Structure formats: C-alpha cells, structure tokens
Amino acid sequence: MADPIFPSLVWSLVWNDYNGCIITYIDIPLVWLSMAIPDDYYARLQISPNATPAEIKAAFRRLARRYHPDLNPDDPGALEKFRALHEAYEVLTDQVQRQRYDHTGTTEYDGTRPQTAHDFYLRGIQQTLTRHYKAALADFDRAIELQPSLAEAYLRRAQVRYILEDDAGVLADCQRLLQFTQILPQTYYYLGLARYRLGYTESAIAAFTEAIAQESDDPQAYFQRAVAYEDIHEWDEAITDLQTASMHYQAQGDLEGYHRSCDRIQILRQQRRFKRSSPAGSKVAPRRLQLLGQFNRLVFGLLGNPAAELPAIYSHLGSRQALPVGCLLAGVGLSGFTLGGYVLQFASLEASRNTALSALWLSGSATFLSLIIMLGISRLFLRRQGNWAGDTFIAGATVLPLGIFVLISPVALRLPWLWLLLLCVTSHHTFLTLHSGYSQIHHHREVVATWLSPSVLFTSLSIGYLMLQAWL
C-alpha cells in the first residue's frame, strides 16, 4: 500500500507499462474513513493537542511502520489500525479540518446549507471521497471565492482537477499556491505531475526536485522524478532516484512500493547494460531497424487512431523531440501531396514538371505554416499551456493524412467510389487529429475545440489554395 498521493482524498497506485512507457494512475477513494475506530485523533497518534505538523508526521510514520498491513499479513486487525492512524494523520495535518475537529470533535459536514468558506471546503472533501468530483470542484471554487487566502482549497482543487485531467487548471492552482508565504506540502508534487502529463519533462523534473527539497522522505516524489528521468534516457539519475524511493518505501513499511521500485531498477539496469555493452559497429543496423520501426508506429498509429495516438505520443516527447517529429510528419505529408499532385497534373498535362512540383510544395508548406501560426495564436489568445514545438507537432500530424490521400488519389480515381470513401476517411481523420490536438494537448474545452478545428483547417487550406493559384 502506497503513501497517499492525494492527502485525505484519494490513495493512488502508480505503475509503469514498460512496453508502452505509459504511466497509469488508478484512484481509490478512502471510503473506509468512516469505518475507523471512533477515538481521539491525538490519542491515536500518541501526541499532544499542541503537536506541530512535523511531530504529527513523525508520529504517523513511526506507528504506520508498526501497523502497516504489508508488514503484518497475518494480523487481521492491522489494516483497521492503519486506517485509523491514517484518518487521524490526514485530519490533523489539514489546518481547516484540524481547527473544526478541535472545536467540535468531528470534521464531518453536518449537511446544513454551507455559509462560510470552511463549510464549502469541508463539503468539498466529502464530495471528493464519494467521487462526486464536479460537485467537489464547485465547492472548492466557492470556498476560494469566499476566502481567496484559503491555500488548502487551492491544493484540494488542484488534486480534483488532476483527477479530471485538467492539467492546465492544476498548473494555475499550483502557481497560485506558490504565491503564498507558506507553501503547502504536495504543491510542487502536483506541479510536477501536471507538467509531466503535459509533456514538459524537464520542467516536471525541476518541480519534483523542489518537492523533494520540501519533503526529503517522500518516496513518490523520487519515484516520479525517476520516471521523468527515464523518459529522457538519464538512466543513472533514474536508478539513483528509484533506489532512494525504495529505501523510503521500505522504511515506511510500504512493501508494495519497495518491490515496485526494485523491479523498475532491474529493468533500467538491463537497458543501460545493453546500451553500454553493444559495440559501436554492431549498433548501426539494429538502430536503423529500431528507428524504422518507431517511424512505422508513429505514422500508422496516427493514421489508424489519431484521437488516442496523438496525445499519447506527445506525452512522451519533450519540446526538443516534438519539434523534429512534427517536421518529420509534415515532411511525409508534403512529399505525398507534392508527388501525388504532380502525377495528377502530369496526367492532365496542365503544368510542366518544375512548375507543378514547386507550386505544390509551396502550397503545402503554406498550409503547414499557417496551421502552426493559427495554433499558436489561438493558444496564446485563449491562454492555454503549450509551446511552438507542440504547435508544430499538431500541425505536422494534421497534414499527414491529407498528403497520403493526395499521394494515392491517382490510383484511387480509377474507382470513383473508392476515392470518395478515402476522401471521407481523410476528412474525418484530419479534423479528428486537429480536434485532438486542441482538446487533449492544448486542453481547450470541447466546445471550443469543436469550433476551432474546422475554422482553422478551412483557413489553412484556403491559404494553401490561394498560394497555389498565385504561383500558377
């Protein structure tokens, strides 16, 4: 059982699909909190009512090692004891809940109509525990509206937004939290999680480093930083972080986290050993085959299922990789457009070879560049997270199906029904690719992405067409 990623909200088990390098988060609500032993929280942790957060944390860690279910598999009461300890820890480390508990002896909201920021905050926690995330979000919004200085509400809202995959919202809440005099624990951790899922690997590493500086015994921060290091092939740093994470997991009695870290270390060591032991001369052919396989998966993955593949591929590309990959996709699409258009014009004898090739390449390039510019403008105007490398990646993936369609059109036109079918598929995939980029990479709202996609696509194609006509 892992240390809670979502304090007093959700426990999260985190692991890696080594084949696809996809990080998966599975949320488990703490519905069992209401089943905990009904006694004094301070007595559970064996601390005084005046204990500091550091003393509360130390007491919880000490008792958790004694009663952790992983260390007591034959004790049926260990899990219940551990749950009771965790409930007390989460309440007493939350300033708002602790204040309510000290005054009333309970932290549960009484069900009456909320009046104060603390009322909405406590009800938001209960909504989160029952997985009513949209309702919880509304309560935290209201709590912040009534008391903008309530830092805990920003952190809770960031946690819920992360569950709802609103990473731009998580970043906004974390940035607001960093403006407070006292930075709450987990702020940098959530900042790193959101940055990582948005594809900003280096920035995520920096955030996890700050989280570790705040809480040097948090194994999950080390684990997540190791995952980020692995993405950029910094094997030694990743292994070091995993070793540190396993040490803290073991010290805290979390055998599942310990074994997960150890298994990951073995895999990384094998990968590092293979890379170092391969002679330079023998790596040329396998590397070419590997690059060819990656290229095939990239192109055919985007052509086969753009809605799922586009964000998945982008999430594992840093800014330095997204830019060349986007240009590569655009190069494939523009080459197909130029060659296919040339064959069509050559067959109709409407243009000379040089004129046709130059005009088509220029037209396709104008479409590609206008897509990048409009993606960037809409992103900046609507204040979405992203960069020009991501815009280039989305634009390159968008022109790819168009280029492939033009390339096979000379053959498909022999069967009009086949050409019409391919036209429908191409139109659908092109729109879906651009829509996926807007909604899942730039994180625009669905309604905004639905209207932006056809508008931007029509404008870019019109610019390319006008450029072609001007040349001819």
Coordinates of C-alpha atoms in Angstrom, one line a residue:
M1 CA 0.0 0.0 0.0
A2 CA 1.5 3.3 -1.1
D3 CA 1.8 6.6 0.7
P4 CA -1.2 8.8 -0.3
I5 CA -0.7 10.9 -3.4
F6 CA -4.0 12.7 -2.7
P7 CA -3.8 13.6 1.0
S8 CA -7.1 12.6 2.8
L9 CA -8.8 12.4 -0.6
V10 CA -7.5 9.5 -2.6
W11 CA -4.9 6.9 -2.5
S12 CA -3.2 6.3 -5.8
L13 CA -1.3 3.3 -7.0
V14 CA 1.2 4.3 -9.7
W15 CA 3.0 1.9 -12.0
N16 CA 4.5 1.9 -15.5
D17 CA 3.6 -0.1 -18.5
Y18 CA 7.2 -0.9 -19.6
N19 CA 6.3 -1.9 -23.1
G20 CA 4.5 1.4 -23.9
C21 CA 6.1 3.6 -21.3
I22 CA 2.6 4.8 -20.3
I23 CA 2.2 6.0 -16.7
T24 CA -1.2 5.0 -15.3
Y25 CA -2.9 6.4 -12.2
I26 CA -5.7 4.5 -10.6
D27 CA -7.7 6.3 -7.9
I28 CA -9.0 4.5 -4.9
P29 CA -11.4 6.6 -2.7
L30 CA -10.9 6.5 1.1
V31 CA -14.5 5.4 1.7
W32 CA -13.3 3.4 4.7
L33 CA -12.5 6.5 6.7
S34 CA -16.0 6.4 8.2
M35 CA -15.2 2.9 9.4
A36 CA -12.2 4.0 11.5
I37 CA -12.0 3.4 15.2
P38 CA -14.0 6.3 16.9
D39 CA -11.5 7.7 19.5
D40 CA -9.5 10.8 19.9
Y41 CA -7.2 11.6 16.9
Y42 CA -4.4 12.9 19.1
A43 CA -4.6 9.7 21.2
R44 CA -4.4 7.5 18.1
L45 CA -1.1 9.1 17.1
Q46 CA 0.1 9.4 20.7
I47 CA 0.7 13.1 20.5
S48 CA -0.4 16.2 22.4
P49 CA -3.1 18.6 21.1
N50 CA -0.4 21.2 20.6
A51 CA 1.8 19.0 18.3
T52 CA 3.4 20.6 15.3
P53 CA 2.9 19.3 11.7
A54 CA 6.4 17.8 11.9
E55 CA 5.6 16.0 15.1
I56 CA 2.3 14.7 13.7
K57 CA 4.1 13.4 10.6
A58 CA 6.9 11.7 12.6
A59 CA 4.3 10.0 14.9
F60 CA 2.3 8.8 12.0
R61 CA 5.4 7.3 10.2
R62 CA 6.5 5.6 13.4
L63 CA 3.2 4.0 14.1
A64 CA 2.5 3.3 10.5
R65 CA 5.6 1.1 10.3
R66 CA 4.3 -0.9 13.2
Y67 CA 0.8 -1.5 11.9
H68 CA 1.2 -1.3 8.1
P69 CA -0.7 -4.3 6.6
D70 CA 2.2 -5.2 4.3
L71 CA 4.3 -5.9 7.4
N72 CA 1.5 -7.7 9.3
P73 CA -0.1 -10.0 6.7
D74 CA -1.2 -12.4 9.4
D75 CA -2.9 -9.8 11.6
P76 CA -6.5 -9.2 10.5
G77 CA -6.7 -6.1 12.7
A78 CA -3.6 -4.4 11.2
L79 CA -5.5 -2.9 8.3
E80 CA -8.1 -1.4 10.5
K81 CA -5.5 0.1 12.9
F82 CA -3.6 1.5 9.9
R83 CA -6.7 3.1 8.5
A84 CA -7.5 4.7 11.9
L85 CA -3.9 6.1 12.0
H86 CA -4.2 7.4 8.5
E87 CA -7.5 9.1 9.2
A88 CA -6.1 10.9 12.2
Y89 CA -3.0 11.9 10.3
E90 CA -4.9 13.4 7.4
V91 CA -7.3 15.4 9.6
L92 CA -4.6 16.8 11.9
T93 CA -2.3 17.8 9.0
D94 CA -5.1 19.8 7.4
Q95 CA -5.4 23.1 9.0
V96 CA -9.1 23.6 8.3
Q97 CA -10.1 20.1 9.4
R98 CA -7.9 20.2 12.5
Q99 CA -9.5 23.5 13.5
R100 CA -13.0 22.1 13.0
Y101 CA -12.1 19.0 14.9
D102 CA -10.6 20.9 17.9
H103 CA -13.8 23.0 18.2
T104 CA -16.5 20.3 17.5
G105 CA -14.8 16.9 17.9
T106 CA -15.6 16.0 14.3
T107 CA -14.7 17.0 10.8
E108 CA -17.8 15.8 9.0
Y109 CA -20.0 18.4 7.5
D110 CA -23.4 18.5 9.2
G111 CA -25.4 18.6 6.0
T112 CA -26.9 22.1 6.5
R113 CA -26.6 24.7 3.9
P114 CA -23.0 25.9 3.8
Q115 CA -22.4 29.5 4.7
T116 CA -18.6 30.0 5.1
A117 CA -15.6 29.1 3.1
H118 CA -14.7 26.4 5.6
D119 CA -18.2 24.9 5.2
F120 CA -17.8 24.7 1.4
Y121 CA -14.3 23.4 1.8
L122 CA -15.3 20.5 4.2
R123 CA -18.3 19.6 2.0
G124 CA -15.9 19.5 -1.0
I125 CA -13.8 17.0 0.8
Q126 CA -16.8 14.8 1.4
Q127 CA -17.8 15.1 -2.2
T128 CA -14.4 14.0 -3.3
L129 CA -14.4 11.0 -1.0
T130 CA -17.6 9.9 -2.7
R131 CA -16.2 10.5 -6.2
H132 CA -18.5 13.4 -6.9
Y133 CA -15.7 15.4 -8.4
K134 CA -17.6 18.0 -10.3
A135 CA -19.6 18.9 -7.2
A136 CA -16.4 18.9 -5.1
L137 CA -14.9 21.3 -7.7
A138 CA -17.8 23.6 -7.4
D139 CA -17.5 23.6 -3.6
F140 CA -13.8 24.4 -3.7
D141 CA -14.5 27.2 -6.2
R142 CA -17.0 28.7 -3.8
A143 CA -14.6 28.3 -0.8
I144 CA -11.9 30.2 -2.8
E145 CA -14.4 32.9 -3.9
L146 CA -15.4 33.5 -0.2
Q147 CA -11.8 33.3 1.1
P148 CA -9.1 33.8 -1.6
S149 CA -6.4 33.3 1.1
L150 CA -7.5 29.7 1.9
A151 CA -4.5 27.9 0.5
E152 CA -5.8 24.4 1.4
A153 CA -8.7 24.9 -1.0
Y154 CA -6.4 25.6 -3.9
L155 CA -4.5 22.4 -3.2
R156 CA -7.7 20.4 -2.9
R157 CA -8.9 21.9 -6.2
A158 CA -5.7 21.0 -7.8
Q159 CA -6.0 17.4 -6.7
V160 CA -9.5 17.2 -8.1
R161 CA -8.5 18.9 -11.3
Y162 CA -5.7 16.4 -11.7
I163 CA -8.2 13.5 -11.3
L164 CA -10.4 15.2 -14.0
E165 CA -7.3 15.6 -16.2
D166 CA -7.5 19.4 -16.2
D167 CA -3.7 19.8 -16.1
A168 CA -3.9 23.5 -17.1
G169 CA -6.1 24.1 -14.1
V170 CA -3.7 22.2 -11.9
L171 CA -0.8 24.4 -13.1
A172 CA -2.9 27.5 -12.4
D173 CA -3.7 26.4 -8.8
C174 CA -0.1 25.4 -8.1
Q175 CA 1.2 28.7 -9.4
R176 CA -1.3 30.5 -7.1
L177 CA -0.2 28.3 -4.1
L178 CA 3.5 29.3 -4.8
Q179 CA 2.5 33.0 -4.2
F180 CA 1.6 32.2 -0.5
T181 CA 4.1 32.8 2.2
Q182 CA 3.9 29.3 3.4
I183 CA 4.0 26.7 0.6
L184 CA 1.9 23.7 1.4
P185 CA 3.3 20.2 1.0
Q186 CA 2.4 18.5 -2.2
T187 CA 2.3 21.8 -4.2
Y188 CA 5.4 21.1 -6.1
Y189 CA 4.5 17.4 -6.4
Y190 CA 1.2 18.2 -8.2
L191 CA 3.0 20.8 -10.3
G192 CA 5.4 18.1 -11.5
L193 CA 2.6 15.6 -12.2
A194 CA 0.7 18.2 -14.3
R195 CA 3.9 19.3 -16.2
Y196 CA 4.8 15.7 -16.9
R197 CA 1.4 14.8 -18.3
L198 CA 1.5 17.9 -20.5
G199 CA 4.9 16.7 -21.9
Y200 CA 7.2 19.2 -20.1
T201 CA 9.6 16.6 -18.8
E202 CA 12.5 18.8 -17.8
S203 CA 10.1 21.2 -16.0
A204 CA 8.5 18.3 -14.3
I205 CA 11.9 17.1 -13.0
A206 CA 12.5 20.6 -11.6
A207 CA 9.2 20.6 -9.8
F208 CA 9.8 17.1 -8.3
T209 CA 13.2 18.3 -7.2
E210 CA 11.6 21.2 -5.3
A211 CA 9.1 18.7 -3.8
I212 CA 12.0 16.6 -2.6
A213 CA 13.7 19.6 -1.1
Q214 CA 10.5 20.3 0.9
E215 CA 9.9 16.7 2.0
S216 CA 13.1 14.7 1.5
D217 CA 11.5 11.4 2.8
D218 CA 8.6 11.4 0.2
P219 CA 9.2 8.3 -1.9
Q220 CA 6.7 9.1 -4.5
A221 CA 8.5 12.3 -5.5
Y222 CA 11.6 10.3 -6.0
F223 CA 9.7 7.7 -8.0
Q224 CA 8.0 10.2 -10.3
R225 CA 11.3 12.0 -10.9
A226 CA 12.8 8.7 -11.8
V227 CA 10.0 8.1 -14.3
A228 CA 10.7 11.5 -15.9
Y229 CA 14.5 10.9 -16.0
E230 CA 13.8 7.6 -17.7
D231 CA 11.8 9.4 -20.4
I232 CA 14.9 11.5 -21.3
H233 CA 17.2 8.4 -21.0
E234 CA 19.0 9.7 -17.9
W235 CA 19.5 6.1 -16.7
D236 CA 21.9 6.8 -13.8
E237 CA 19.8 9.5 -12.3
A238 CA 16.6 7.4 -12.7
I239 CA 18.2 4.4 -10.9
T240 CA 19.5 6.6 -8.1
D241 CA 16.1 8.1 -7.5
L242 CA 14.5 4.6 -7.6
Q243 CA 17.0 3.4 -5.0
T244 CA 16.2 6.3 -2.8
A245 CA 12.4 5.7 -3.3
S246 CA 12.8 2.0 -2.4
M247 CA 14.7 2.9 0.8
H248 CA 12.0 5.3 1.9
Y249 CA 9.2 2.9 0.9
Q250 CA 10.9 0.2 3.0
A251 CA 11.4 2.5 6.0
Q252 CA 7.7 3.4 5.9
G253 CA 6.6 -0.2 5.7
D254 CA 5.3 0.1 2.2
L255 CA 6.5 -3.2 0.7
E256 CA 4.4 -2.8 -2.5
G257 CA 6.2 0.5 -3.3
Y258 CA 9.5 -1.0 -2.4
H259 CA 9.1 -4.0 -4.7
R260 CA 7.8 -1.8 -7.5
S261 CA 10.9 0.4 -7.3
C262 CA 13.2 -2.6 -7.1
D263 CA 11.6 -4.2 -10.2
R264 CA 12.0 -0.9 -12.1
I265 CA 15.6 -0.7 -11.1
Q266 CA 16.3 -4.1 -12.6
I267 CA 14.7 -3.2 -15.9
L268 CA 16.6 0.1 -16.1
R269 CA 19.9 -1.7 -15.3
Q270 CA 19.3 -4.2 -18.1
Q271 CA 18.6 -1.4 -20.6
R272 CA 21.7 0.5 -19.5
R273 CA 23.9 -2.6 -19.7
F274 CA 22.6 -3.4 -23.2
K275 CA 23.4 0.1 -24.5
R276 CA 26.9 0.1 -23.0
S277 CA 27.9 -3.4 -24.0
S278 CA 26.8 -3.1 -27.6
P279 CA 29.9 -2.4 -29.9
A280 CA 29.7 0.7 -31.9
G281 CA 29.8 -1.1 -35.2
S282 CA 27.1 -3.6 -34.3
K283 CA 24.6 -0.9 -33.3
V284 CA 24.2 0.7 -36.8
A285 CA 21.9 -1.9 -38.3
P286 CA 19.8 -2.6 -35.2
R287 CA 19.5 1.2 -34.7
R288 CA 18.3 1.7 -38.2
L289 CA 15.8 -1.1 -37.8
Q290 CA 14.7 0.4 -34.5
L291 CA 14.2 3.9 -36.0
L292 CA 12.3 2.3 -38.9
G293 CA 10.0 0.5 -36.5
Q294 CA 9.4 3.7 -34.5
F295 CA 8.7 5.6 -37.7
N296 CA 6.2 3.0 -38.8
R297 CA 4.4 3.0 -35.4
L298 CA 4.4 6.8 -35.5
V299 CA 2.9 7.2 -39.0
F300 CA 0.5 4.2 -39.0
G301 CA -0.5 4.9 -35.4
L302 CA -1.6 8.4 -36.2
L303 CA -3.3 7.3 -39.4
G304 CA -5.1 4.5 -37.6
N305 CA -6.3 6.1 -34.4
P306 CA -5.4 9.8 -34.2
A307 CA -7.6 10.7 -31.3
A308 CA -5.7 8.3 -29.0
E309 CA -2.3 8.2 -30.5
L310 CA -1.7 11.9 -30.9
P311 CA -1.8 12.8 -27.1
A312 CA -0.1 9.5 -26.2
I313 CA 2.8 10.2 -28.5
Y314 CA 3.1 13.8 -27.5
S315 CA 3.1 13.0 -23.8
H316 CA 6.3 11.1 -24.2
L317 CA 8.1 13.8 -26.3
G318 CA 9.9 16.7 -24.8
S319 CA 10.0 20.0 -26.5
R320 CA 13.2 19.1 -28.2
Q321 CA 11.7 16.0 -29.7
A322 CA 8.2 17.3 -30.5
L323 CA 9.6 19.9 -33.0
P324 CA 11.6 17.5 -35.2
V325 CA 8.9 14.8 -35.0
G326 CA 6.3 17.4 -36.2
C327 CA 8.6 18.5 -39.0
L328 CA 9.1 14.8 -40.0
L329 CA 5.4 14.2 -40.1
A330 CA 4.9 17.4 -42.2
G331 CA 7.7 16.3 -44.5
V332 CA 6.0 13.0 -45.2
G333 CA 2.7 14.7 -45.7
L334 CA 4.1 17.4 -48.0
S335 CA 6.1 14.8 -50.0
G336 CA 2.9 12.8 -50.6
F337 CA 1.0 15.9 -51.5
T338 CA 3.7 17.1 -53.9
L339 CA 4.2 13.7 -55.6
G340 CA 0.5 12.9 -55.8
G341 CA -0.4 16.3 -57.1
Y342 CA 2.4 16.1 -59.7
V343 CA 1.2 12.8 -61.0
L344 CA -2.3 14.2 -61.3
Q345 CA -1.1 17.3 -63.1
F346 CA 1.3 15.3 -65.3
A347 CA -1.6 13.1 -66.4
S348 CA -3.7 16.1 -67.3
L349 CA -0.8 17.8 -69.0
E350 CA -1.7 21.1 -67.2
A351 CA 1.7 22.1 -66.0
S352 CA 5.4 21.5 -66.6
R353 CA 7.3 19.3 -64.1
N354 CA 9.2 22.0 -62.4
T355 CA 6.3 24.4 -62.1
A356 CA 4.0 21.7 -60.7
L357 CA 6.5 20.4 -58.1
S358 CA 7.4 23.9 -56.9
A359 CA 3.8 25.1 -56.8
L360 CA 2.6 22.1 -54.9
W361 CA 5.4 22.1 -52.4
L362 CA 4.9 25.8 -51.8
S363 CA 1.2 25.4 -51.4
G364 CA 1.6 22.5 -48.9
S365 CA 4.2 24.4 -47.0
A366 CA 1.9 27.4 -46.7
T367 CA -0.9 25.2 -45.3
F368 CA 1.5 23.7 -42.8
L369 CA 3.0 27.0 -41.7
S370 CA -0.4 28.7 -41.4
L371 CA -1.6 25.8 -39.2
I372 CA 1.3 26.4 -36.9
I373 CA 0.7 30.1 -36.7
M374 CA -3.0 29.8 -36.0
L375 CA -2.5 27.1 -33.4
G376 CA -0.1 29.3 -31.6
I377 CA -2.3 32.4 -31.9
S378 CA -5.4 30.6 -30.5
R379 CA -3.3 29.0 -27.7
L380 CA -1.9 32.4 -26.7
F381 CA -5.1 34.3 -27.1
L382 CA -7.1 31.8 -25.0
R383 CA -4.2 31.4 -22.5
R384 CA -3.7 27.7 -22.9
Q385 CA -0.5 25.9 -21.9
G386 CA 1.9 24.8 -24.7
N387 CA 4.7 25.9 -26.9
W388 CA 5.6 26.3 -30.6
A389 CA 7.1 22.8 -30.6
G390 CA 3.7 21.4 -29.7
D391 CA 2.0 23.5 -32.3
T392 CA 4.4 22.1 -34.9
F393 CA 3.7 18.6 -33.8
I394 CA 0.0 19.0 -34.1
A395 CA 0.3 20.8 -37.5
G396 CA 2.5 18.0 -38.9
A397 CA 0.2 15.3 -37.7
T398 CA -2.8 17.2 -39.3
V399 CA -1.2 17.5 -42.8
L400 CA -0.1 13.8 -42.7
P401 CA -3.4 12.3 -43.8
L402 CA -4.0 15.0 -46.4
G403 CA -0.7 14.2 -48.0
I404 CA -1.2 10.5 -48.0
F405 CA -4.7 11.0 -49.6
V406 CA -3.3 13.1 -52.5
L407 CA -0.5 10.5 -53.0
I408 CA -2.9 7.6 -53.6
S409 CA -5.5 9.7 -55.4
P410 CA -4.1 9.0 -58.9
V411 CA -4.7 5.3 -58.3
A412 CA -8.0 5.6 -56.3
L413 CA -9.6 7.8 -59.0
R414 CA -9.8 4.8 -61.3
L415 CA -12.6 3.6 -58.8
P416 CA -14.7 6.7 -58.0
W417 CA -16.4 5.0 -55.1
L418 CA -13.1 4.1 -53.5
W419 CA -11.8 7.7 -54.0
L420 CA -15.0 9.1 -52.4
L421 CA -14.6 6.7 -49.4
L422 CA -10.9 7.7 -49.0
L423 CA -12.0 11.4 -49.1
C424 CA -14.5 10.8 -46.3
V425 CA -11.9 9.0 -44.2
T426 CA -9.2 11.6 -44.8
S427 CA -11.6 14.5 -43.9
H428 CA -12.6 12.7 -40.7
H429 CA -9.1 11.9 -39.7
T430 CA -7.8 15.3 -40.4
F431 CA -10.5 17.0 -38.4
L432 CA -10.1 14.4 -35.6
T433 CA -6.3 15.0 -35.4
L434 CA -6.6 18.7 -35.1
H435 CA -9.5 18.5 -32.7
S436 CA -7.5 16.0 -30.5
G437 CA -4.6 18.5 -30.6
Y438 CA -6.8 21.3 -29.4
S439 CA -8.7 19.3 -26.7
Q440 CA -6.0 16.9 -25.4
I441 CA -2.7 18.7 -25.9
H442 CA -3.7 22.4 -25.7
H443 CA -6.6 21.4 -23.3
H444 CA -9.2 23.7 -24.8
R445 CA -12.8 22.9 -23.8
E446 CA -14.6 20.5 -26.1
V447 CA -17.0 23.1 -27.4
V448 CA -14.0 25.5 -28.2
A449 CA -12.0 22.7 -29.9
T450 CA -15.1 21.6 -31.9
W451 CA -15.5 25.1 -33.4
L452 CA -11.8 26.0 -33.7
S453 CA -10.8 22.8 -35.6
P454 CA -12.9 23.3 -38.8
S455 CA -12.3 27.0 -38.8
V456 CA -8.5 26.8 -38.6
L457 CA -8.4 23.9 -41.0
F458 CA -10.5 25.7 -43.6
T459 CA -8.4 28.9 -43.3
S460 CA -5.1 27.0 -43.7
L461 CA -6.4 25.0 -46.7
S462 CA -7.6 28.3 -48.2
I463 CA -4.2 29.9 -47.8
G464 CA -2.6 26.9 -49.4
Y465 CA -5.0 27.0 -52.3
L466 CA -4.5 30.8 -52.8
M467 CA -0.7 30.3 -52.8
L468 CA -1.1 27.6 -55.5
Q469 CA -3.3 29.8 -57.6
A470 CA -0.9 32.8 -57.3
W471 CA 2.0 30.6 -58.4
L472 CA 0.2 29.2 -61.4

